[in-house]
Short mmCIF file of C-alpha atoms in Angstrom, two decimals:
data_model
loop_
_atom_site.label_atom_id
_atom_site.label_comp_id
_atom_site.label_asym_id
_atom_site.label_seq_id
_atom_site.Cartn_x
_atom_site.Cartn_y
_atom_site.Cartn_z
CA MET Y 1 -0.13 -0.01 0.01
CA SER Y 2 2.54 2.36 1.03
CA SER Y 3 4.50 2.49 -2.43
CA ILE Y 4 0.74 3.09 -4.18
CA SER Y 5 0.78 6.23 -2.04
CA SER Y 6 3.89 7.10 -2.69
CA LEU Y 7 3.61 6.78 -6.47
CA TYR Y 8 0.35 9.08 -6.34
CA LYS Y 9 2.42 11.03 -3.95
CA SER Y 10 5.26 11.57 -6.60
CA SER Y 11 5.31 13.87 -9.75
CA LEU Y 12 6.45 11.20 -11.48
CA GLY Y 13 3.94 8.39 -10.34
CA GLN Y 14 1.16 10.94 -11.40
CA LYS Y 15 2.98 10.72 -14.74
CA TYR Y 16 3.08 6.98 -14.87
CA VAL Y 17 -0.63 7.09 -13.67
CA MET Y 18 -1.29 9.38 -17.01
CA ALA Y 19 0.68 7.04 -19.44
CA ALA Y 20 -1.21 4.15 -18.14
CA SER Y 21 -4.71 5.19 -18.00
CA GLY Y 22 -3.86 6.99 -21.60
CA THR Y 23 -2.30 3.47 -22.94
CA LEU Y 24 -5.65 1.80 -22.00
CA LEU Y 25 -7.79 4.50 -23.59
CA PHE Y 26 -5.85 4.45 -26.46
CA LEU Y 27 -6.44 0.68 -27.09
CA PHE Y 28 -10.19 1.40 -26.72
CA VAL Y 29 -10.00 3.67 -29.18
CA VAL Y 30 -8.36 1.44 -31.65
CA GLY Y 31 -11.23 -1.32 -30.76
CA HIS Y 32 -13.99 0.77 -30.76
CA LEU Y 33 -13.04 2.10 -34.27
CA VAL Y 34 -12.56 -1.30 -35.31
CA GLY Y 35 -15.98 -2.41 -34.40
CA ASN Y 36 -17.55 1.04 -35.74
CA LEU Y 37 -15.99 0.36 -39.09
CA GLN Y 38 -18.30 -2.57 -39.30
CA VAL Y 39 -20.67 0.07 -40.66
CA PHE Y 40 -19.19 0.12 -44.07
CA GLY Y 41 -20.59 -3.91 -44.31
CA SER Y 42 -24.47 -5.04 -44.26
CA PRO Y 43 -27.10 -3.29 -41.30
CA GLU Y 44 -27.34 -6.81 -40.30
CA LEU Y 45 -23.72 -7.15 -39.66
CA ILE Y 46 -23.07 -3.94 -37.02
CA ASN Y 47 -26.58 -4.85 -35.81
CA THR Y 48 -25.67 -8.22 -34.85
CA TYR Y 49 -22.21 -7.13 -33.39
CA ALA Y 50 -24.25 -4.45 -31.17
CA HIS Y 51 -27.15 -7.26 -30.01
CA PHE Y 52 -23.83 -9.44 -29.13
CA LEU Y 53 -22.53 -7.06 -26.66
CA LYS Y 54 -25.73 -6.18 -25.16
CA SER Y 55 -26.24 -9.51 -24.78
CA LYS Y 56 -23.67 -9.71 -22.38
CA PRO Y 57 -24.65 -7.20 -19.44
CA LEU Y 58 -21.99 -8.11 -17.13
CA LEU Y 59 -19.06 -7.94 -19.67
CA LEU Y 60 -20.57 -4.72 -20.96
CA TRP Y 61 -21.15 -3.08 -18.04
CA GLY Y 62 -17.48 -4.19 -16.13
CA VAL Y 63 -16.02 -2.48 -19.73
CA ARG Y 64 -17.60 0.71 -19.17
CA LEU Y 65 -17.52 1.32 -15.85
CA GLY Y 66 -13.23 0.22 -16.01
CA LEU Y 67 -13.35 3.07 -18.96
CA LEU Y 68 -15.38 5.62 -16.99
CA ALA Y 69 -12.69 4.85 -14.18
CA LEU Y 70 -9.73 5.15 -16.42
CA VAL Y 71 -11.14 8.50 -18.04
CA ALA Y 72 -11.50 9.78 -14.47
CA LEU Y 73 -8.39 9.11 -13.48
CA HIS Y 74 -6.79 10.51 -16.28
CA VAL Y 75 -8.99 13.64 -16.27
CA ILE Y 76 -8.09 13.68 -12.22
CA THR Y 77 -4.37 13.63 -12.90
CA ALA Y 78 -4.05 15.87 -15.84
CA VAL Y 79 -5.89 18.69 -13.57
CA GLN Y 80 -3.61 17.97 -10.84
CA LEU Y 81 -0.58 18.07 -12.39
CA SER Y 82 -1.62 21.01 -14.64
CA LEU Y 83 -2.35 22.92 -11.07
CA ALA Y 84 1.17 21.87 -10.05
CA ASN Y 85 2.85 22.77 -13.27
CA LYS Y 86 1.36 26.29 -12.94
CA ALA Y 87 2.28 26.81 -9.48
CA ALA Y 88 6.00 25.85 -10.10
CA ARG Y 89 6.10 29.43 -12.36
CA PRO Y 90 4.24 32.04 -10.40
CA VAL Y 91 5.66 35.06 -12.36
CA GLU Y 92 5.39 35.05 -16.44
CA TYR Y 93 7.73 35.64 -18.73
CA ALA Y 94 7.05 38.56 -20.72
CA LYS Y 95 7.75 36.52 -23.82
CA PRO Y 96 6.48 32.51 -23.23
CA PRO Y 97 9.28 30.46 -23.73
CA THR Y 98 7.95 27.73 -26.06
CA TYR Y 99 11.60 27.25 -27.75
CA GLY Y 100 12.18 24.00 -29.18
CA SER Y 101 8.55 22.51 -27.76
CA ALA Y 102 6.26 20.54 -29.85
CA TRP Y 103 2.99 22.65 -30.03
CA GLN Y 104 0.96 19.65 -29.63
CA SER Y 105 2.12 19.97 -26.19
CA ARG Y 106 1.49 22.76 -25.33
CA TYR Y 107 -2.27 22.39 -25.67
CA MET Y 108 -3.02 18.76 -24.04
CA LEU Y 109 -5.18 20.22 -21.21
CA GLY Y 110 -7.15 21.94 -23.83
CA THR Y 111 -7.20 19.54 -26.23
CA GLY Y 112 -8.20 16.68 -23.35
CA SER Y 113 -11.24 19.03 -22.44
CA VAL Y 114 -12.59 19.31 -25.85
CA ILE Y 115 -12.20 15.28 -25.91
CA ALA Y 116 -13.84 15.11 -22.66
CA ALA Y 117 -16.88 17.33 -23.88
CA PHE Y 118 -17.26 15.00 -27.08
CA VAL Y 119 -17.41 12.09 -24.85
CA VAL Y 120 -20.04 13.11 -22.92
CA TYR Y 121 -22.15 14.26 -26.16
CA HIS Y 122 -21.01 11.01 -27.85
CA LEU Y 123 -22.21 8.93 -24.98
CA ALA Y 124 -26.15 11.27 -24.66
CA HIS Y 125 -25.79 10.80 -28.59
CA PHE Y 126 -25.41 7.05 -29.58
CA THR Y 127 -25.24 5.31 -26.18
CA ALA Y 128 -28.17 7.40 -23.68
CA LEU Y 129 -29.98 8.14 -27.38
CA LEU Y 130 -31.45 11.37 -25.48
CA PRO Y 131 -34.07 12.95 -28.32
CA GLY Y 132 -33.41 16.55 -29.45
CA ILE Y 133 -29.80 16.44 -29.40
CA ASN Y 134 -29.41 14.51 -32.35
CA GLY Y 135 -31.31 16.93 -35.01
CA VAL Y 136 -33.18 13.63 -36.29
CA GLY Y 137 -35.66 12.26 -33.85
CA ASP Y 138 -36.02 9.70 -31.23
CA PHE Y 139 -33.71 6.96 -31.88
CA ARG Y 140 -35.30 4.60 -29.34
CA THR Y 141 -37.89 3.74 -31.44
CA LEU Y 142 -35.79 2.19 -34.67
CA GLU Y 143 -35.40 -1.52 -34.72
CA ALA Y 144 -34.17 -4.12 -36.56
CA THR Y 145 -35.03 -7.57 -37.51
CA LEU Y 146 -31.65 -9.89 -37.10
CA PRO Y 147 -31.17 -12.82 -39.44
CA GLY Y 148 -32.03 -15.12 -36.31
CA GLY Y 149 -35.62 -13.84 -36.04
CA GLU Y 150 -34.41 -11.45 -33.00
CA LYS Y 151 -35.93 -7.88 -32.40
CA THR Y 152 -33.00 -5.68 -31.52
CA HIS Y 153 -32.38 -1.87 -31.44
CA ASP Y 154 -31.61 -0.92 -35.09
CA VAL Y 155 -27.68 0.84 -34.79
CA TYR Y 156 -26.93 0.99 -38.36
CA ALA Y 157 -29.94 3.14 -38.56
CA MET Y 158 -29.32 5.57 -35.83
CA ILE Y 159 -25.76 6.05 -37.18
CA VAL Y 160 -26.67 6.55 -40.92
CA LEU Y 161 -29.80 8.74 -39.66
CA GLY Y 162 -27.18 10.20 -37.06
CA PHE Y 163 -24.63 11.46 -39.46
CA GLN Y 164 -26.97 12.70 -42.05
CA VAL Y 165 -26.88 16.02 -40.13
CA TRP Y 166 -24.76 18.47 -41.12
CA TRP Y 167 -23.51 19.69 -37.63
CA VAL Y 168 -23.52 16.81 -36.12
CA THR Y 169 -21.43 15.61 -38.44
CA LEU Y 170 -18.93 18.34 -38.20
CA PHE Y 171 -18.65 18.16 -34.55
CA TYR Y 172 -17.54 14.87 -35.09
CA LEU Y 173 -15.28 15.59 -37.33
CA VAL Y 174 -13.73 18.39 -35.52
CA ALA Y 175 -13.33 16.19 -32.06
CA GLN Y 176 -11.37 13.60 -34.29
CA ALA Y 177 -9.22 16.16 -35.68
CA VAL Y 178 -8.73 17.60 -31.73
CA LEU Y 179 -7.60 13.64 -30.89
CA PHE Y 180 -5.73 13.44 -33.32
CA ILE Y 181 -3.67 16.38 -32.09
CA HIS Y 182 -3.81 14.99 -28.52
CA LEU Y 183 -2.35 11.76 -29.56
CA GLY Y 184 -0.21 12.97 -31.73
CA HIS Y 185 1.85 14.15 -28.61
CA GLY Y 186 0.32 11.58 -26.10
CA LEU Y 187 0.87 8.59 -28.11
CA ALA Y 188 4.79 9.12 -27.89
CA SER Y 189 4.77 10.52 -24.80
CA MET Y 190 3.37 7.45 -23.39
CA PHE Y 191 6.72 5.46 -23.79
CA GLN Y 192 8.77 8.48 -22.36
CA SER Y 193 6.80 8.58 -19.13
CA LEU Y 194 6.63 4.76 -18.75
CA GLY Y 195 10.77 4.69 -19.11
CA PHE Y 196 10.34 2.74 -22.67
CA ARG Y 197 13.00 5.20 -24.88
CA ASN Y 198 16.24 5.69 -25.78
CA HIS Y 199 18.31 6.84 -28.88
CA ILE Y 200 17.54 3.57 -30.96
CA TRP Y 201 13.50 3.27 -29.86
CA TRP Y 202 12.42 7.03 -29.74
CA PRO Y 203 12.60 7.35 -33.53
CA ARG Y 204 10.45 4.31 -33.93
CA ILE Y 205 8.16 5.58 -31.33
CA GLN Y 206 7.34 8.83 -32.76
CA LEU Y 207 7.13 7.08 -35.83
CA PHE Y 208 4.49 4.46 -34.60
CA ALA Y 209 2.37 8.02 -32.74
CA LYS Y 210 2.58 9.51 -36.05
CA VAL Y 211 1.13 6.89 -38.20
CA ALA Y 212 -1.76 5.78 -35.36
CA SER Y 213 -2.74 8.95 -34.71
CA ILE Y 214 -3.32 9.46 -38.64
CA ALA Y 215 -4.78 5.79 -39.01
CA ILE Y 216 -7.22 6.58 -36.06
CA PHE Y 217 -8.19 10.15 -37.54
CA ILE Y 218 -9.06 8.66 -40.81
CA GLY Y 219 -10.95 5.46 -40.08
CA TYR Y 220 -13.02 7.70 -37.28
CA ALA Y 221 -13.40 10.38 -40.15
CA LEU Y 222 -14.21 8.08 -42.95
CA ILE Y 223 -17.77 7.37 -41.27
CA PRO Y 224 -19.25 10.42 -40.69
CA VAL Y 225 -17.95 11.75 -44.11
CA SER Y 226 -19.21 8.79 -46.01
CA ILE Y 227 -22.40 8.92 -44.36
CA TYR Y 228 -23.12 12.56 -44.60
CA LEU Y 229 -21.86 12.40 -48.42
CA ARG Y 230 -24.92 9.76 -48.84
CA VAL Y 231 -21.97 7.06 -49.96
CA VAL Y 232 -22.83 5.07 -46.99
CA GLY Y 233 -26.57 3.75 -46.42
CA ALA Y 234 -27.93 6.23 -47.81
CA ASP Y 235 -31.50 4.37 -48.92
CA TYR Y 236 -31.72 2.19 -45.76
CA ALA Y 237 -31.59 5.93 -43.79
CA GLU Y 238 -34.63 7.08 -45.88
CA THR Y 239 -36.85 3.91 -45.20
CA LYS Y 240 -35.69 4.44 -41.53
CA ARG Y 241 -36.66 7.89 -41.48
CA PHE Y 242 -39.89 7.38 -42.76
CA GLU Y 243 -40.60 4.93 -40.00
CA LEU Y 244 -39.18 7.88 -37.41
CA LYS Y 245 -41.42 10.73 -38.96
CA PRO Y 246 -44.41 10.07 -36.53
CA ALA Y 247 -41.86 10.19 -33.63
CA ALA Y 248 -40.30 12.75 -34.94
CA LEU Y 249 -43.49 15.06 -35.65
CA VAL Y 250 -45.37 14.08 -32.21
CA GLU Y 251 -43.96 16.76 -30.36
CA PRO Y 252 -44.96 19.70 -32.68
CA ALA Y 253 -48.39 17.92 -33.11
CA ALA Y 254 -49.01 18.40 -30.04
CA ALA Y 255 -47.96 21.83 -29.55
CA THR Y 256 -49.93 22.95 -32.63
CA GLY Y 257 -52.42 21.17 -30.55
CA LYS Y 258 -52.24 23.47 -27.26
CA GLU Y 259 -52.48 26.40 -29.41
CA ALA Y 260 -55.39 25.34 -31.05
CA LYS Y 261 -57.15 25.07 -27.52
CA MET U 1 26.74 48.39 -32.53
CA LYS U 2 24.36 49.40 -30.67
CA VAL U 3 21.38 47.29 -28.82
CA THR U 4 18.40 48.95 -27.14
CA LEU U 5 17.98 46.48 -23.84
CA LYS U 6 14.75 45.74 -21.83
CA VAL U 7 16.04 44.54 -18.80
CA TRP U 8 14.30 43.06 -15.69
CA ARG U 9 14.86 45.46 -12.44
CA GLN U 10 13.67 44.17 -9.16
CA LYS U 11 15.47 45.45 -5.89
CA SER U 12 14.40 42.60 -3.88
CA ARG U 13 12.69 39.44 -3.74
CA ASN U 14 9.71 41.11 -2.11
CA THR U 15 9.70 44.68 -4.01
CA PRO U 16 7.65 44.51 -7.42
CA GLY U 17 9.85 44.68 -10.58
CA GLU U 18 9.49 46.18 -13.51
CA PHE U 19 11.14 45.96 -16.96
CA LYS U 20 13.55 49.32 -17.81
CA THR U 21 14.93 50.14 -21.26
CA TYR U 22 18.32 51.25 -21.85
CA GLU U 23 20.41 52.27 -24.54
CA SER U 24 23.66 50.39 -24.98
CA PRO U 25 27.05 52.47 -25.51
CA ALA U 26 28.83 51.80 -28.91
CA LEU U 27 29.57 47.60 -28.76
CA ASN U 28 32.13 45.12 -30.36
CA PRO U 29 30.39 42.96 -32.30
CA ASN U 30 32.68 40.20 -30.99
CA MET U 31 31.86 41.19 -27.08
CA SER U 32 30.34 38.41 -25.21
CA PHE U 33 26.61 39.27 -24.05
CA LEU U 34 27.78 39.21 -20.62
CA GLU U 35 30.77 42.10 -21.61
CA MET U 36 28.51 44.00 -23.25
CA LEU U 37 26.26 44.12 -19.61
CA ASP U 38 29.34 44.82 -17.97
CA VAL U 39 29.83 48.04 -20.46
CA VAL U 40 26.02 48.78 -19.99
CA ASN U 41 26.37 48.70 -16.04
CA GLU U 42 29.61 50.85 -15.85
CA GLU U 43 27.95 53.73 -18.18
CA LEU U 44 24.96 53.09 -15.33
CA ALA U 45 27.60 52.82 -12.42
CA ASN U 46 28.80 56.45 -14.06
CA ARG U 47 25.61 57.93 -14.26
CA GLY U 48 25.35 57.40 -10.29
CA GLU U 49 22.19 54.55 -11.16
CA GLU U 50 22.41 50.86 -9.92
CA PRO U 51 24.05 48.46 -11.78
CA ILE U 52 22.11 45.36 -13.55
CA ALA U 53 22.58 42.50 -11.28
CA PHE U 54 23.48 39.50 -13.28
CA ASP U 55 25.10 35.87 -12.46
CA HIS U 56 28.40 34.86 -13.82
CA ASP U 57 31.91 33.25 -12.77
CA CYS U 58 34.23 31.54 -15.54
CA ARG U 59 32.48 33.00 -18.71
CA GLU U 60 33.90 29.97 -20.58
CA GLY U 61 30.55 27.66 -20.36
CA ILE U 62 31.63 25.35 -17.78
CA CYS U 63 30.52 26.35 -14.70
CA GLY U 64 26.81 27.06 -14.95
CA THR U 65 26.92 30.11 -13.00
CA CYS U 66 25.47 32.39 -15.89
CA SER U 67 21.49 32.35 -16.77
CA LEU U 68 20.02 35.28 -18.23
CA VAL U 69 16.09 34.52 -20.60
CA ILE U 70 17.35 36.15 -23.68
CA ASP U 71 14.23 37.18 -25.84
CA GLY U 72 12.29 34.29 -24.73
CA LYS U 73 15.31 31.88 -24.66
CA PRO U 74 17.68 30.68 -21.87
CA HIS U 75 21.36 31.44 -22.82
CA GLY U 76 20.06 33.29 -25.84
CA PRO U 77 19.77 32.83 -29.78
CA HIS U 78 21.91 29.67 -30.04
CA GLN U 79 22.08 26.05 -29.35
CA GLY U 80 24.61 24.41 -27.23
CA VAL U 81 26.19 27.43 -25.85
CA ALA U 82 25.75 28.90 -22.45
CA THR U 83 25.21 33.26 -22.17
CA CYS U 84 28.96 33.95 -21.74
CA GLN U 85 29.70 32.18 -25.02
CA THR U 86 27.23 34.34 -26.62
CA TYR U 87 28.62 37.12 -28.59
CA MET U 88 26.87 40.41 -29.92
CA ARG U 89 27.49 39.43 -33.24
CA SER U 90 24.30 36.96 -33.23
CA PHE U 91 22.56 40.36 -32.94
CA LYS U 92 21.76 42.94 -35.05
CA ASN U 93 22.49 46.59 -34.89
CA GLY U 94 19.66 48.88 -33.66
CA ASP U 95 17.87 45.00 -31.85
CA GLU U 96 15.75 45.92 -29.20
CA ILE U 97 16.95 42.67 -26.74
CA VAL U 98 14.16 41.65 -23.86
CA VAL U 99 16.42 40.15 -20.75
CA GLU U 100 14.79 38.37 -18.17
CA PRO U 101 15.59 36.10 -14.89
CA PHE U 102 15.04 32.49 -14.76
CA ARG U 103 11.51 32.22 -13.76
CA ALA U 104 10.48 29.33 -11.35
CA ARG U 105 9.00 29.10 -8.11
CA ALA U 106 11.86 27.18 -6.98
CA PHE U 107 14.16 29.62 -8.21
CA PRO U 108 12.95 32.74 -5.77
CA LEU U 109 14.70 35.86 -7.09
CA VAL U 110 17.50 37.30 -5.75
CA LYS U 111 17.95 41.10 -7.49
CA ASP U 112 17.40 41.96 -11.10
CA LEU U 113 18.61 38.73 -12.94
CA VAL U 114 20.08 36.96 -10.39
CA VAL U 115 17.94 33.91 -9.13
CA ASP U 116 18.84 31.79 -6.34
CA ARG U 117 19.34 28.17 -7.71
CA LYS U 118 19.80 26.67 -4.36
CA ALA U 119 17.32 24.04 -5.30
CA LEU U 120 19.74 22.17 -7.73
CA ASP U 121 21.67 21.60 -4.76
CA ARG U 122 19.87 20.29 -2.80
CA ILE U 123 18.85 17.89 -5.41
CA GLN U 124 22.23 17.02 -5.26
CA HIS U 125 22.77 16.67 -2.00
CA ALA U 126 19.79 14.12 -1.68
CA GLY U 127 21.68 11.35 -3.66
CA GLY U 128 23.72 12.98 -6.11
CA PHE U 129 26.96 11.41 -4.98
CA ILE U 130 28.63 7.77 -4.61
CA SER U 131 30.17 6.45 -1.33
CA VAL U 132 33.59 5.12 -1.62
CA ARG U 133 36.81 5.21 0.36
CA THR U 134 38.96 7.77 -0.62
CA GLY U 135 42.47 7.58 -0.60
CA SER U 136 44.85 7.53 -3.79
CA ALA U 137 44.13 6.90 -7.37
CA PRO U 138 42.72 3.29 -7.98
CA ASP U 139 44.67 1.37 -10.97
CA ALA U 140 42.88 2.73 -14.55
CA ASN U 141 40.57 0.05 -15.44
CA ASN U 142 40.36 -1.76 -11.84
CA ILE U 143 36.83 -1.93 -12.51
CA LEU U 144 35.68 -2.68 -16.49
CA VAL U 145 33.11 0.06 -17.68
CA PRO U 146 31.51 -0.95 -21.21
CA LYS U 147 32.66 1.69 -23.66
CA GLU U 148 28.96 2.60 -24.64
CA ASN U 149 28.20 3.21 -20.91
CA ALA U 150 31.00 5.32 -20.21
CA ASP U 151 30.34 7.61 -22.97
CA LEU U 152 26.59 7.70 -22.11
CA ALA U 153 27.63 8.86 -18.41
CA MET U 154 29.93 11.19 -19.82
CA ASP U 155 27.17 12.71 -21.95
CA ALA U 156 25.12 12.96 -18.89
CA ALA U 157 27.73 14.00 -16.69
CA GLN U 158 28.38 17.14 -18.83
CA CYS U 159 25.35 19.21 -17.17
CA ILE U 160 26.63 22.22 -15.47
CA GLY U 161 23.74 22.59 -12.91
CA CYS U 162 22.78 26.29 -14.87
CA GLY U 163 19.00 25.56 -14.83
CA ALA U 164 18.09 26.29 -17.98
CA CYS U 165 16.01 23.28 -18.52
CA VAL U 166 13.76 24.75 -15.64
CA ALA U 167 13.45 28.17 -17.12
CA ALA U 168 12.82 27.08 -20.20
CA CYS U 169 10.00 24.30 -19.05
CA LYS U 170 6.34 25.70 -19.49
CA ASN U 171 5.95 23.82 -16.15
CA ALA U 172 9.19 24.94 -14.94
CA SER U 173 10.16 21.34 -14.19
CA ALA U 174 13.65 20.26 -13.25
CA MET U 175 13.62 16.78 -15.19
CA LEU U 176 16.46 17.28 -17.36
CA PHE U 177 18.72 18.45 -14.80
CA VAL U 178 17.69 15.64 -12.30
CA ALA U 179 18.00 13.14 -15.01
CA ALA U 180 21.50 13.80 -16.26
CA LYS U 181 22.65 13.77 -12.47
CA VAL U 182 20.79 10.29 -11.73
CA SER U 183 21.81 8.91 -15.08
CA HIS U 184 25.81 9.50 -14.70
CA LEU U 185 26.21 7.82 -11.87
CA GLY U 186 23.66 5.34 -12.93
CA LEU U 187 25.10 4.19 -15.67
CA LEU U 188 28.61 3.77 -14.17
CA PRO U 189 29.46 0.52 -11.68
CA GLN U 190 30.57 2.91 -8.67
CA GLY U 191 26.98 4.37 -8.75
CA GLN U 192 24.91 0.85 -8.69
CA PRO U 193 25.30 0.16 -4.88
CA GLU U 194 23.16 3.41 -4.34
CA ARG U 195 21.21 3.75 -7.50
CA HIS U 196 17.72 2.93 -6.32
CA ARG U 197 18.15 4.84 -3.22
CA ARG U 198 19.59 7.55 -5.30
CA VAL U 199 16.61 8.09 -8.07
CA LYS U 200 13.95 8.04 -5.07
CA ALA U 201 15.73 10.26 -2.96
CA MET U 202 16.42 12.88 -5.86
CA VAL U 203 13.41 12.75 -7.43
CA ASP U 204 11.15 13.56 -4.20
CA GLN U 205 13.45 16.21 -3.33
CA MET U 206 12.49 17.38 -6.77
CA ASP U 207 8.91 17.36 -5.84
CA ALA U 208 9.81 18.86 -2.27
CA GLU U 209 11.04 21.95 -3.99
CA GLY U 210 8.39 22.61 -6.10
CA PHE U 211 9.70 22.03 -9.62
CA GLY U 212 6.46 21.16 -12.38
CA GLY U 213 6.39 17.93 -13.82
CA CYS U 214 7.57 16.39 -17.42
CA THR U 215 5.37 16.85 -20.36
CA VAL U 216 7.56 16.11 -22.41
CA THR U 217 7.54 19.24 -24.68
CA GLY U 218 11.35 18.62 -25.33
CA SER U 219 12.28 22.58 -24.52
CA CYS U 220 14.60 21.95 -22.11
CA GLU U 221 16.61 19.68 -24.13
CA ALA U 222 16.41 22.23 -26.77
CA VAL U 223 17.76 25.12 -24.75
CA CYS U 224 20.36 22.91 -22.73
CA PRO U 225 23.84 24.81 -23.21
CA LYS U 226 25.39 20.70 -23.10
CA GLU U 227 22.28 19.48 -25.10
CA ILE U 228 21.58 16.68 -22.77
CA SER U 229 18.80 14.43 -24.17
CA LEU U 230 15.60 13.72 -23.06
CA ASP U 231 16.45 10.01 -23.28
CA PHE U 232 17.98 10.40 -19.91
CA ILE U 233 14.57 11.56 -18.31
CA ALA U 234 13.37 7.93 -20.18
CA ARG U 235 16.01 6.47 -17.95
CA MET U 236 15.05 8.00 -14.93
CA ASN U 237 11.55 7.24 -15.33
CA ARG U 238 12.76 3.43 -15.14
CA ASP U 239 15.02 4.16 -12.32
CA TYR U 240 12.33 5.27 -10.25
CA ALA U 241 9.81 2.66 -11.29
CA ALA U 242 11.95 0.01 -10.51
CA ALA U 243 12.96 2.06 -7.11
CA LEU U 244 9.09 2.27 -6.41
CA ILE U 245 8.49 -1.31 -7.16
CA ARG U 246 11.52 -2.61 -4.70
CA GLY U 247 10.09 -0.35 -2.40
CA GLU U 248 11.66 0.29 0.85
CA PRO U 249 14.65 -1.82 2.55
CA LYS U 250 14.03 -4.50 5.02
CA PRO U 251 14.02 -2.90 8.54
CA ILE U 252 16.92 -4.50 10.10
CA ALA U 253 16.00 -6.91 13.44
CA GLY U 254 18.08 -5.82 16.32
CA SER U 255 21.24 -3.58 16.14
CA GLY U 256 22.37 -4.48 12.65
CA ALA U 257 25.47 -5.82 11.52
CA GLY U 258 27.88 -3.83 12.94
#
């Protein structure tokens, strides 16, 4: 226990926590991308995958709570470190000394905050399915039939309908660009913080960080862009939009009804 | 040539400071930056004004006493040199040069451009040493050291402890300094017995002094007059993790061995 508390008390220990939680969150980002890329297949493909995840509640909630804990750890430690870092220079320079520093490295707290805000929206958008924030209608009413005959939530329709809204697609793209900047510095720094670096491996680590952050950006950006440009799922979305319409129209109809009274 | 200096003037730690502008007299471009300050100070003294206080000692780039943040970069515009090795020919006639002290909570200001860098000494005292019997010089090659380790240790040992890494870091972190001191002993056989105790003690002292943490911006490496590599910070991170995992040594029962 003493080594765990002394770990968190030291600035280096807090950097280990940042790097380790960052590594696990990065692995989730990769896994999540692989899952999401199934949207380029048939509607049944991603719906079956989503149904499979939902059918294992223990695993699903274990992973969800684990991720939540990781995010909390990553954010709280980042805030603590940033406060300590700010306190270490009470009087600022007339000219901020940024000499030799990578610009991405100076905005980790800012880019991280944007990503955190995005995660909140993304969870409300596609996980909690809050109506009224997606610009389409109530995603909870979407239903699909799996090849086995089971009824399930139509995740495919939700995605293709969701990204046909221009501001949703734009927000997702901005968030992905910010994640790209965050990972561009973070991925290489994880290795540094955990001590995995020498003159041979540092260029390779930097290359890995560059390639991985670009690949993640392209992979994630491809989904909303190809849907927004109606390359993917346009016909499917139209049939489903028809199903959605009554639900979307409920509120305005009720409102006019009240006015009529 | 002539330059305009915008210099931080502050009488003492607890009085407020401000920038003051001075016109230099005619300068020889081959003067060092510190010689330029000497000339400016002589004129100030002749006018009955208080000369600008700044740190300097060997003036040949090996003692680590000179400091100064010149136009936003510690030790001036060049790479791999200290302020004392920066010459006026690096500036243009008529330039305005902003000169500030190293700024960090752990480096309290003494006067004008002079700051107290004893925090670095205290980190050294915490573990930057080896315990050996002194006496006559040991035979050469009595203890074998791999050439690559000797080279790396020498690279780290080049650190002159000037504190430019702290001054340049946006977090005022002393990681590069501590990493250099930890590594140059940790790479050599003579440094092994105290290796883990050393890194633990020095990092803990660094935290206690109020330096910030490392965010791997690379500023420190870029301004270091001895071009110490960030690789050493990774080495220190490794050693510190190993020290944490090992934990405190087992308490000795009774009165111990001796």
